[in-house]
Coordinates of N, CA and C in Angstrom, one line a residue:
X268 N 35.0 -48.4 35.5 CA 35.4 -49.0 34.2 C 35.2 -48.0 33.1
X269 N 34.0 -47.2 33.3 CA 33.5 -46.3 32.0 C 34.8 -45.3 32.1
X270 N 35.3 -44.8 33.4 CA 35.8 -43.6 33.4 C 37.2 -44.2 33.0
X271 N 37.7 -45.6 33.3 CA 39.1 -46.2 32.7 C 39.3 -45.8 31.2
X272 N 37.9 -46.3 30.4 CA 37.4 -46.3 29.3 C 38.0 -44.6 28.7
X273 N 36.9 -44.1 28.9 CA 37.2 -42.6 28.6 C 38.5 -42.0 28.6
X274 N 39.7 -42.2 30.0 CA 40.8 -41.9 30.6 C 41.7 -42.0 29.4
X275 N 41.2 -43.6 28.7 CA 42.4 -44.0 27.6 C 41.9 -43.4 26.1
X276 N 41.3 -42.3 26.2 CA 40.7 -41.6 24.8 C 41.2 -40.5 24.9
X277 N 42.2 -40.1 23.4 CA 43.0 -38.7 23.6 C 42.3 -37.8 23.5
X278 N 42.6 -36.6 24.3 CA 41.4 -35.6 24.7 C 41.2 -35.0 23.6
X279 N 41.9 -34.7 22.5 CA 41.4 -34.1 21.0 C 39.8 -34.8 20.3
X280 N 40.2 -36.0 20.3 CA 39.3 -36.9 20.2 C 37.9 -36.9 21.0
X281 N 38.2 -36.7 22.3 CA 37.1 -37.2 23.1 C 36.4 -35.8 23.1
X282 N 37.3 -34.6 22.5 CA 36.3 -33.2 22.7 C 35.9 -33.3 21.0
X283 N 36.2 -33.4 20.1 CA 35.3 -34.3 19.1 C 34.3 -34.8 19.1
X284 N 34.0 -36.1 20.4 CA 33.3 -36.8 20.1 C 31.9 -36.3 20.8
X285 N 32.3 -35.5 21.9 CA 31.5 -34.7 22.9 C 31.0 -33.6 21.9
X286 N 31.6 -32.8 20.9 CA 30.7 -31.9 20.0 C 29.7 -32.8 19.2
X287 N 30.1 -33.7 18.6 CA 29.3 -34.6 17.4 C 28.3 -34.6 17.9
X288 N 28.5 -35.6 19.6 CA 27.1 -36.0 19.9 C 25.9 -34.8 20.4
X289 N 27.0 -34.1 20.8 CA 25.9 -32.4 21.1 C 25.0 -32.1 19.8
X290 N 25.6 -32.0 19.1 CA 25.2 -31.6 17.3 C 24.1 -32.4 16.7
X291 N 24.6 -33.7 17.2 CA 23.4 -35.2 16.7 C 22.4 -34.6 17.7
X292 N 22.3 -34.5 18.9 CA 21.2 -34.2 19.8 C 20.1 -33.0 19.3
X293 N 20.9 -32.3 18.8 CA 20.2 -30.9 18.8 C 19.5 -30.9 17.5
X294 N 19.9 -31.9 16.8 CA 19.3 -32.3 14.7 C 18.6 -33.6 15.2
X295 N 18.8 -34.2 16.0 CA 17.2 -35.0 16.1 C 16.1 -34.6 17.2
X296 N 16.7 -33.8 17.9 CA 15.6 -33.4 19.3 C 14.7 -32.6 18.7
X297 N 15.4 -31.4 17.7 CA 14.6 -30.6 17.2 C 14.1 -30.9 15.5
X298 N 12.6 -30.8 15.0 CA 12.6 -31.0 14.0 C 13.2 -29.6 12.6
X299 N 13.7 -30.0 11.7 CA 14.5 -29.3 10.7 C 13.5 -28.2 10.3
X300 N 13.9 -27.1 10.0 CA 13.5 -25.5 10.2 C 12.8 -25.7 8.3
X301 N 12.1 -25.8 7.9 CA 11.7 -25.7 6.5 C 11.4 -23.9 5.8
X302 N 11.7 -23.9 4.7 CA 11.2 -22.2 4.3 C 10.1 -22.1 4.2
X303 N 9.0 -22.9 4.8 CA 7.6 -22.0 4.8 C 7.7 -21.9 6.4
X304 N 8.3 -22.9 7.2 CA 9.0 -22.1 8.6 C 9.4 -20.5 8.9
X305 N 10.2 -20.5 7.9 CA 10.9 -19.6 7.9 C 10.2 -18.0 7.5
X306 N 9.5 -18.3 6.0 CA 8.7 -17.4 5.5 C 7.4 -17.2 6.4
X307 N 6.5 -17.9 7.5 CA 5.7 -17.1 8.4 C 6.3 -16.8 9.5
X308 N 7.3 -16.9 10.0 CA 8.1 -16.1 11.3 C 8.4 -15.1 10.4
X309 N 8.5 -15.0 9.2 CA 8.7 -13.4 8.9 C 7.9 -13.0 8.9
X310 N 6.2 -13.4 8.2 CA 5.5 -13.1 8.6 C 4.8 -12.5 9.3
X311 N 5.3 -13.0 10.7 CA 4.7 -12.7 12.1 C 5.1 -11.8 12.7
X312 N 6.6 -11.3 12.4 CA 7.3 -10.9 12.5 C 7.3 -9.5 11.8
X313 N 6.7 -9.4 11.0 CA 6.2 -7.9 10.0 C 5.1 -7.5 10.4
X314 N 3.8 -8.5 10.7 CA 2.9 -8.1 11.5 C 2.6 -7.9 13.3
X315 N 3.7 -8.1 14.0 CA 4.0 -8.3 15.6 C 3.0 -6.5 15.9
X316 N 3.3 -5.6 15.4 CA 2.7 -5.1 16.0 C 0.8 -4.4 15.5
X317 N 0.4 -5.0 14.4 CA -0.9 -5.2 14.1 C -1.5 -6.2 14.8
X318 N -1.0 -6.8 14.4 CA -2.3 -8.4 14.6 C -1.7 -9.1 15.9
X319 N -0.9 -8.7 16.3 CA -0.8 -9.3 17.8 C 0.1 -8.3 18.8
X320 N -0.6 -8.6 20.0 CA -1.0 -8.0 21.1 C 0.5 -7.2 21.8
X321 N 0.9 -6.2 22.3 CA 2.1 -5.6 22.8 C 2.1 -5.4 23.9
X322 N 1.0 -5.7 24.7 CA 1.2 -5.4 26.3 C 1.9 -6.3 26.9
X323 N 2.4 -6.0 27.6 CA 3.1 -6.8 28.9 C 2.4 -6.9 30.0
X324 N 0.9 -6.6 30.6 CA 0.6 -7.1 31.3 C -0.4 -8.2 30.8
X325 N -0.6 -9.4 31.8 CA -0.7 -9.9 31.8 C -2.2 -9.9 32.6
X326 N -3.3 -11.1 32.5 CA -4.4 -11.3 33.0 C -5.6 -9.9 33.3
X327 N -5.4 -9.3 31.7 CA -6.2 -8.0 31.9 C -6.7 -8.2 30.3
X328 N -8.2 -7.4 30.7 CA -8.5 -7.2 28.6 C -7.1 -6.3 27.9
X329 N -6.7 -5.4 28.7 CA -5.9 -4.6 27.7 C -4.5 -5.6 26.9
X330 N -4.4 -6.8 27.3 CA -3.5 -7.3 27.5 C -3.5 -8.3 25.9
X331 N -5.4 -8.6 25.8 CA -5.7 -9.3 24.7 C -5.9 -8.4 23.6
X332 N -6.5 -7.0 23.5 CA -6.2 -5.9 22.9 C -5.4 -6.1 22.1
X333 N -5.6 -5.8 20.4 CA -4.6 -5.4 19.6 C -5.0 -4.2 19.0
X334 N -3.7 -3.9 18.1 CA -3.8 -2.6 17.4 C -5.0 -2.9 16.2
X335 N -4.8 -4.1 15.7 CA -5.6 -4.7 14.4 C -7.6 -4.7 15.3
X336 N -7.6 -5.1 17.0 CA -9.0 -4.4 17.6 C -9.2 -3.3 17.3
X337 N -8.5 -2.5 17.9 CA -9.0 -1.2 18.3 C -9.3 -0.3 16.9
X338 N -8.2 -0.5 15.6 CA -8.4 0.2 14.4 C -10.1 -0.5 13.7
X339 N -10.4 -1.7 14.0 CA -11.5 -2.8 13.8 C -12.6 -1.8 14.2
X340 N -12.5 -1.5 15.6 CA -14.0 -1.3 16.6 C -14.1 0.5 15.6
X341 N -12.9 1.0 16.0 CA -13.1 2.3 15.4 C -13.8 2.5 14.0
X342 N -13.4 1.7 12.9 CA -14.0 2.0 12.0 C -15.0 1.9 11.4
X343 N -16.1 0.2 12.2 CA -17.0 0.0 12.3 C -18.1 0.9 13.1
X344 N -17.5 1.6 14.2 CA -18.7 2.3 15.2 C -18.4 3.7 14.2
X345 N -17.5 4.5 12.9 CA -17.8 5.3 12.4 C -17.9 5.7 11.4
X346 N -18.1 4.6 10.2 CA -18.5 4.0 9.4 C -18.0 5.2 8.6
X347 N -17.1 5.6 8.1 CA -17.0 6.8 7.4 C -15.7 6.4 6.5
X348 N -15.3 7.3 5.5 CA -13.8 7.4 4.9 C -12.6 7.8 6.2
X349 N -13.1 8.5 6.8 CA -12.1 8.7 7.7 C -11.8 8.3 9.3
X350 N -12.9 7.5 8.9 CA -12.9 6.3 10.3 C -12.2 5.5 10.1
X351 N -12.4 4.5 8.8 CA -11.5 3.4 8.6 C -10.0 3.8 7.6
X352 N -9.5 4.9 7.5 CA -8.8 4.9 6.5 C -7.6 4.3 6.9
X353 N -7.0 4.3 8.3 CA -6.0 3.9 9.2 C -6.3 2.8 9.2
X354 N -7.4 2.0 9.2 CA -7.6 0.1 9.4 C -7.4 0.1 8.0
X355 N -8.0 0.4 7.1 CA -7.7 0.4 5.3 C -6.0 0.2 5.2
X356 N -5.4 1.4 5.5 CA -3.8 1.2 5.1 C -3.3 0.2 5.6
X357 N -3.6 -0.5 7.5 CA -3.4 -1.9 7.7 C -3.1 -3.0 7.1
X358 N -4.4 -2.6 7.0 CA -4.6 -4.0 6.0 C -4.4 -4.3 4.5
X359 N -3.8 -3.4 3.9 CA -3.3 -3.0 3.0 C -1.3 -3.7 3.1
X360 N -1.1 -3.5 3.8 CA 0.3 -3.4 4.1 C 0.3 -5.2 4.6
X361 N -0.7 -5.3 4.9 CA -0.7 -7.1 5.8 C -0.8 -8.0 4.5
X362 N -1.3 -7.6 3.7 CA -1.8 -8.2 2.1 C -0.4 -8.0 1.4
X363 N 0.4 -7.3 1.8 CA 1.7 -6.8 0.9 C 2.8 -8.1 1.6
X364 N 2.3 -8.3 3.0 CA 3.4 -9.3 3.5 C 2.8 -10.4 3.1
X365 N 1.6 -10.7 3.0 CA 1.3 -12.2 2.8 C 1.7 -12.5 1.5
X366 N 1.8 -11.7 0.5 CA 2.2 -11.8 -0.9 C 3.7 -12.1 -1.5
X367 N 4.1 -12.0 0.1 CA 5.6 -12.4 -0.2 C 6.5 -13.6 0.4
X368 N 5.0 -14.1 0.9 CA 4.9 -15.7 1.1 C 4.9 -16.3 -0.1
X369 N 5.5 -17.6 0.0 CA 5.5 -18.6 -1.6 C 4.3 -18.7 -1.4
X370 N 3.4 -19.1 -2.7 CA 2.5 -19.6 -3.2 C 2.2 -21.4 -1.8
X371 N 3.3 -21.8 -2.1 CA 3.4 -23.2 -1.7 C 3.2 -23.4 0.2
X372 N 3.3 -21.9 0.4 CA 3.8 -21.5 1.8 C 2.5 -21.1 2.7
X373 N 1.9 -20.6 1.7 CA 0.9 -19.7 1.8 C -0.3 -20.5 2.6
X374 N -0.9 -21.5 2.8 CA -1.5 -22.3 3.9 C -1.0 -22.5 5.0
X375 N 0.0 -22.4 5.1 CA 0.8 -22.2 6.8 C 0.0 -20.9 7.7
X376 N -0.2 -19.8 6.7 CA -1.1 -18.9 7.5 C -2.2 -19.0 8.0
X377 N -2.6 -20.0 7.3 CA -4.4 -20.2 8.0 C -4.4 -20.6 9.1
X378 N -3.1 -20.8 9.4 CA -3.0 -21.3 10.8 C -2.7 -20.7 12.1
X379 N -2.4 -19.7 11.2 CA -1.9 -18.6 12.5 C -3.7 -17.4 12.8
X380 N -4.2 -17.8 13.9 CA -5.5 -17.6 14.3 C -5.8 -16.3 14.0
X381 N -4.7 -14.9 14.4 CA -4.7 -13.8 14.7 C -5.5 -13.2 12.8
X382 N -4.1 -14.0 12.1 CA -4.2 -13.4 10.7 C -5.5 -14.3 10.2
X383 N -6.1 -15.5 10.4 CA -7.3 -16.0 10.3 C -8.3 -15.1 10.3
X384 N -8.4 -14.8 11.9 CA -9.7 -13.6 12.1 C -9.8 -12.3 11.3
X385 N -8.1 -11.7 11.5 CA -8.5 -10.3 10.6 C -9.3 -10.9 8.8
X386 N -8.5 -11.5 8.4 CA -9.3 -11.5 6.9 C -10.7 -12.1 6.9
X387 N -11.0 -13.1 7.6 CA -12.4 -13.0 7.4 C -13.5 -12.2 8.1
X388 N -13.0 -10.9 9.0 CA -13.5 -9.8 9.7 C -13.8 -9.0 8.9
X389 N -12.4 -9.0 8.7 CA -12.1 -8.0 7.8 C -13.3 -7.7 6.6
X390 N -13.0 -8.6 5.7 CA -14.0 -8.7 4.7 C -15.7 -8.9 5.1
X391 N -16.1 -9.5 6.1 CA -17.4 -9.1 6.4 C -17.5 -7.8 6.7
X392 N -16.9 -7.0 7.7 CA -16.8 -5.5 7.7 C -17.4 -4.6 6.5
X393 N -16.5 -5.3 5.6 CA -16.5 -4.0 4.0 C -17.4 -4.3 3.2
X394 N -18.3 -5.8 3.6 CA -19.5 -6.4 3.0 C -20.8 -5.4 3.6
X395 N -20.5 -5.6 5.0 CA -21.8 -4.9 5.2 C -21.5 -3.4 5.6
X396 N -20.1 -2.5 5.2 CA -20.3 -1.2 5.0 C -21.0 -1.1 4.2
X397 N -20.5 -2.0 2.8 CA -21.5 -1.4 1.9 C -22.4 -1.7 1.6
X398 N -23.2 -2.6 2.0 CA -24.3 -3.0 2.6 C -25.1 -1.7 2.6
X399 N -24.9 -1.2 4.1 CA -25.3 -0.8 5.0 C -26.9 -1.2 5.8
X400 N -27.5 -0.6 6.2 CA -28.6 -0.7 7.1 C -29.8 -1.3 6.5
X401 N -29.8 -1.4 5.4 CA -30.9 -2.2 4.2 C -30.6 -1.8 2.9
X402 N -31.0 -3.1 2.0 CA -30.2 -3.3 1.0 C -30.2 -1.8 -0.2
X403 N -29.0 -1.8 -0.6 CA -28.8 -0.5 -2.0 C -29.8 -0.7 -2.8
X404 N -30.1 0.3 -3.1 CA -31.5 0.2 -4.5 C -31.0 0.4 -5.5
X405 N -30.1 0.3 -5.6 CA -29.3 0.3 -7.5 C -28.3 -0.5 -7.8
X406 N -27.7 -1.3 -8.5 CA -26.3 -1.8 -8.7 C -25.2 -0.8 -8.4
X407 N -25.3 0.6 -9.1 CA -23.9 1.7 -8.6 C -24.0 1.8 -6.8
X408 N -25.1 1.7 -6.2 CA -25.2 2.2 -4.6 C -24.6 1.2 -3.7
X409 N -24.0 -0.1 -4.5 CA -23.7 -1.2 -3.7 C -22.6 -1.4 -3.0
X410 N -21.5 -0.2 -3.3 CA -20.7 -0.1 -2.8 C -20.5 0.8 -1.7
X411 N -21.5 1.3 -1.4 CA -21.4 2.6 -0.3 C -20.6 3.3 -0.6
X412 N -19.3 4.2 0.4 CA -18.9 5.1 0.6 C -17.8 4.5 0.2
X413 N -17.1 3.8 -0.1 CA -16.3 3.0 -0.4 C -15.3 3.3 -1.7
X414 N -14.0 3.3 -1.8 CA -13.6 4.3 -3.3 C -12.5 3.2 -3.9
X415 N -12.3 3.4 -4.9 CA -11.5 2.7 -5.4 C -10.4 2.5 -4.7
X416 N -9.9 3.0 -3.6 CA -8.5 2.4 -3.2 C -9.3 1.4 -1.8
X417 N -10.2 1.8 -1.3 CA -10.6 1.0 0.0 C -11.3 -0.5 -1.3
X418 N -11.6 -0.3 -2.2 CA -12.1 -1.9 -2.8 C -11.2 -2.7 -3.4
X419 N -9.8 -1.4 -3.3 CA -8.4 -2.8 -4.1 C -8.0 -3.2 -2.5
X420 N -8.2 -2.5 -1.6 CA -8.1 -3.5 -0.6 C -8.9 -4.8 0.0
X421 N -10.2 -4.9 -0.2 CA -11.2 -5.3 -0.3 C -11.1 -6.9 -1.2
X422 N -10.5 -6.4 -2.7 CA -9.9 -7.3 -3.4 C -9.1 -8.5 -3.3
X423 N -8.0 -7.6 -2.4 CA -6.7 -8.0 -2.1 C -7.4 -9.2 -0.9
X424 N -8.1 -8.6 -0.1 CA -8.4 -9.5 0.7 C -9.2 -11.2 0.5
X425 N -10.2 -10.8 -0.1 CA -10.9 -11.5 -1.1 C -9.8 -12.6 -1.7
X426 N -9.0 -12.3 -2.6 CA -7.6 -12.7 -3.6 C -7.1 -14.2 -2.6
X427 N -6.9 -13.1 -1.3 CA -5.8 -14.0 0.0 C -7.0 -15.0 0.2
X428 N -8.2 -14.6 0.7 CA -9.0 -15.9 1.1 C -9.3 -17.0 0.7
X429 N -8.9 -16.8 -0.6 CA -9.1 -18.1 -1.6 C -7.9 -18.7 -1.5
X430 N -6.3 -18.3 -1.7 CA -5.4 -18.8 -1.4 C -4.9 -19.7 -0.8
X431 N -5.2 -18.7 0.7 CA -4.6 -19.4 2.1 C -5.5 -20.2 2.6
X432 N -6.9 -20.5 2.5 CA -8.0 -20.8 3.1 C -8.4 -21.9 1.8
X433 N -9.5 -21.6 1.5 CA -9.9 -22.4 0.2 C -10.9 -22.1 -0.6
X434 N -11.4 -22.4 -1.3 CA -12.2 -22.3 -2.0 C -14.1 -22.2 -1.1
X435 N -13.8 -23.6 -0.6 CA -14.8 -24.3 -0.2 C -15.3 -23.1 0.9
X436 N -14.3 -22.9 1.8 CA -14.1 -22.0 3.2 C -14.7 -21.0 2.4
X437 N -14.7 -20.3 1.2 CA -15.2 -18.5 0.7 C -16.5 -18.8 0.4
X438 N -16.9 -20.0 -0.2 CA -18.0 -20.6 -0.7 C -18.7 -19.9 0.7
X439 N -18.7 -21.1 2.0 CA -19.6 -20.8 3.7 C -19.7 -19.4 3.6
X440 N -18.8 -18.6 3.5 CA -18.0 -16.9 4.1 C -19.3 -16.4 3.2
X441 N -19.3 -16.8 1.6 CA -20.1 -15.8 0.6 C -22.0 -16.3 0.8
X442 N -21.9 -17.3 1.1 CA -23.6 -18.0 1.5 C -24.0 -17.4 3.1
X443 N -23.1 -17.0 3.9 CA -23.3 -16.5 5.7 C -23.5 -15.2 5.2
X444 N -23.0 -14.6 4.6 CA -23.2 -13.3 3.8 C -24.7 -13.0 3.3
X445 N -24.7 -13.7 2.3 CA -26.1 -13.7 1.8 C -27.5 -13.7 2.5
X446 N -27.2 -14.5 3.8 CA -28.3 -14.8 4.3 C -28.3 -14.0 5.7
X447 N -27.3 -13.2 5.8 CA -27.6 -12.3 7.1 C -27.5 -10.9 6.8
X448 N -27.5 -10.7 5.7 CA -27.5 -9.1 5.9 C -28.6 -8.3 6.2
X449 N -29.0 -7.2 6.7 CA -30.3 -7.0 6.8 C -31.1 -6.4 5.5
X450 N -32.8 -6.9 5.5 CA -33.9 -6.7 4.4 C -33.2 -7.6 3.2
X451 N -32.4 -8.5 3.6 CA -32.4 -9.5 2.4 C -33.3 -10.8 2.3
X452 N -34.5 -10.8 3.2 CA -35.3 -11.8 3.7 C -36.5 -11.6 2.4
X453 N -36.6 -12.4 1.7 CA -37.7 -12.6 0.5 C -36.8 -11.6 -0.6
X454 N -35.9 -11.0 -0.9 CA -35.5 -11.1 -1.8 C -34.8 -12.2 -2.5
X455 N -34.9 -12.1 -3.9 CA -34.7 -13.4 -5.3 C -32.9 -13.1 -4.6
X456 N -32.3 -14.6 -4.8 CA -31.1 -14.5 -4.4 C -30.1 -14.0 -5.8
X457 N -30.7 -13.9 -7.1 CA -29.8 -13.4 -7.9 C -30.0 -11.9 -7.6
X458 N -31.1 -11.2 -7.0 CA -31.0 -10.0 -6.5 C -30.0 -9.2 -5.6
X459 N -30.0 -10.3 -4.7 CA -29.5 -10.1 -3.7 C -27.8 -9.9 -4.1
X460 N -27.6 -11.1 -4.6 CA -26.1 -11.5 -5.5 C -25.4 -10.0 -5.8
X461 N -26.5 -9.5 -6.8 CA -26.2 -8.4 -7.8 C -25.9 -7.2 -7.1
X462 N -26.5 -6.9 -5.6 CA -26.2 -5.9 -4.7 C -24.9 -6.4 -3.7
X463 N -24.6 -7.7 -3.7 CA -23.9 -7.2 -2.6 C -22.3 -7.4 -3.2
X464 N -21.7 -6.6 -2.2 CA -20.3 -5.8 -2.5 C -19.3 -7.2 -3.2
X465 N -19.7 -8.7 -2.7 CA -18.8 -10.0 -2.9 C -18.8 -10.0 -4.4
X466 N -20.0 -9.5 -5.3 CA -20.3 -9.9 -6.8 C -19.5 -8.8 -7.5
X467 N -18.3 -7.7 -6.9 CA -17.9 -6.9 -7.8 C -17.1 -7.5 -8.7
X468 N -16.7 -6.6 -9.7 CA -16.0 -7.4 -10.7 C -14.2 -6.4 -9.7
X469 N -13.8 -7.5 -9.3 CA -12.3 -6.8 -9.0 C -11.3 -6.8 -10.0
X470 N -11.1 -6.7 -10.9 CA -10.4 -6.6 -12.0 C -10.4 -5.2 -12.2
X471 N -11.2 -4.6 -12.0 CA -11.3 -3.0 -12.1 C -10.8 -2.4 -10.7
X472 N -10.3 -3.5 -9.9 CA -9.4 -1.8 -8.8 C -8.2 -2.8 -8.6
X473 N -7.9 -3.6 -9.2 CA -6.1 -4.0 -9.1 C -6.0 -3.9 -9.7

């Protein structure tokens, strides 16, 4: 009966009716593509080869390996200007894509784990370079080795964590800080404040 049905529908029609319902299928099966959709696939998409992984094999460390590791481990194990200047420009360039996310958009990233970890690594990293190994004995020594273009990155990063993340979230980040760095144990916490690298004034390197 169905196929009688169909038989008596002119085929103009019935290849009409066969696109429509393809078209209905594919706008309710899938949900509608939004521009903060759109703005972190570019995202991800500008960072594909930092912050997430390029190997093709499969069930091996090399495989979880990123470029955004390996520039990480290196600049940490040589603590120098010219250990990290390559993870510096990174992350420099990663701060230049997130900024060209909307404002409105810009919490979609928090969600993407990869770009999660680098910024809050990240910025412990450059906390306790300049740190270093027990606390600076002056307000100028609190930055370590650190120059005005590695602390607008520093900044930049800082800037993004409050954005995409929150307030509350930098609040934990800036108190886990405080209480683990090393020889900060019995120091006055306004002491402590005034040395570490979180209390710069960044206004002076953007």
């Amino acid at each position: 009966m169905l196929d009688q049905l169909i038989g008596r529908i002119p085929k103009p029609l019935l290849v009409f009716l066969i696109l429509a319902a393809g078209t209905a299928f594919v706008i309710f099966s899938e949900p509608p593509i939004s521009v903060c959709d759109v703005q972190t696939s570019a995202f991800k998409e500008a960072q594909d080869k930092f912050l997430f992984s390029q190997s093709k094999t499969k069930n091996s460390q090399l495989a979880k390996e990123t470029q955004y590791d390996r520039l990480f481990d290196y600049c940490r194990q040589n603590n120098s200007p010219g250990g990290c200047l390559e993870f510096f420009r990174k992350l420099k360039l990663m701060t230049f894509d997130v900024e060209r996310v909307s404002l409105e958009c810009k919490t979609k990233l928090s969600q993407i784990k990869a770009y999660k970890s680098a910024v809050w690594d990240s910025l412990e990293l450059l906390v306790r370079l300049a740190w270093g190994a027990k606390p600076p004995e002056t307000y100028h020594e609190k930055l370590g080795w650190l120059s005005p273009a590695d602390l607008n990155v520093f900044c930049r990063l800082k800037d993004q964590a409050t954005q995409v993340f929150s307030d509350q979230s930098y609040a934990k980040f800036q108190e886990r800080m405080l209480q683990s760095l090393p020889g900060q144990e019995g120091m006055p916490r306004d002491e402590a404040w005034r040395l570490l690298l979180l209390s710069v004034n960044c206004r002076n390197y953007q």
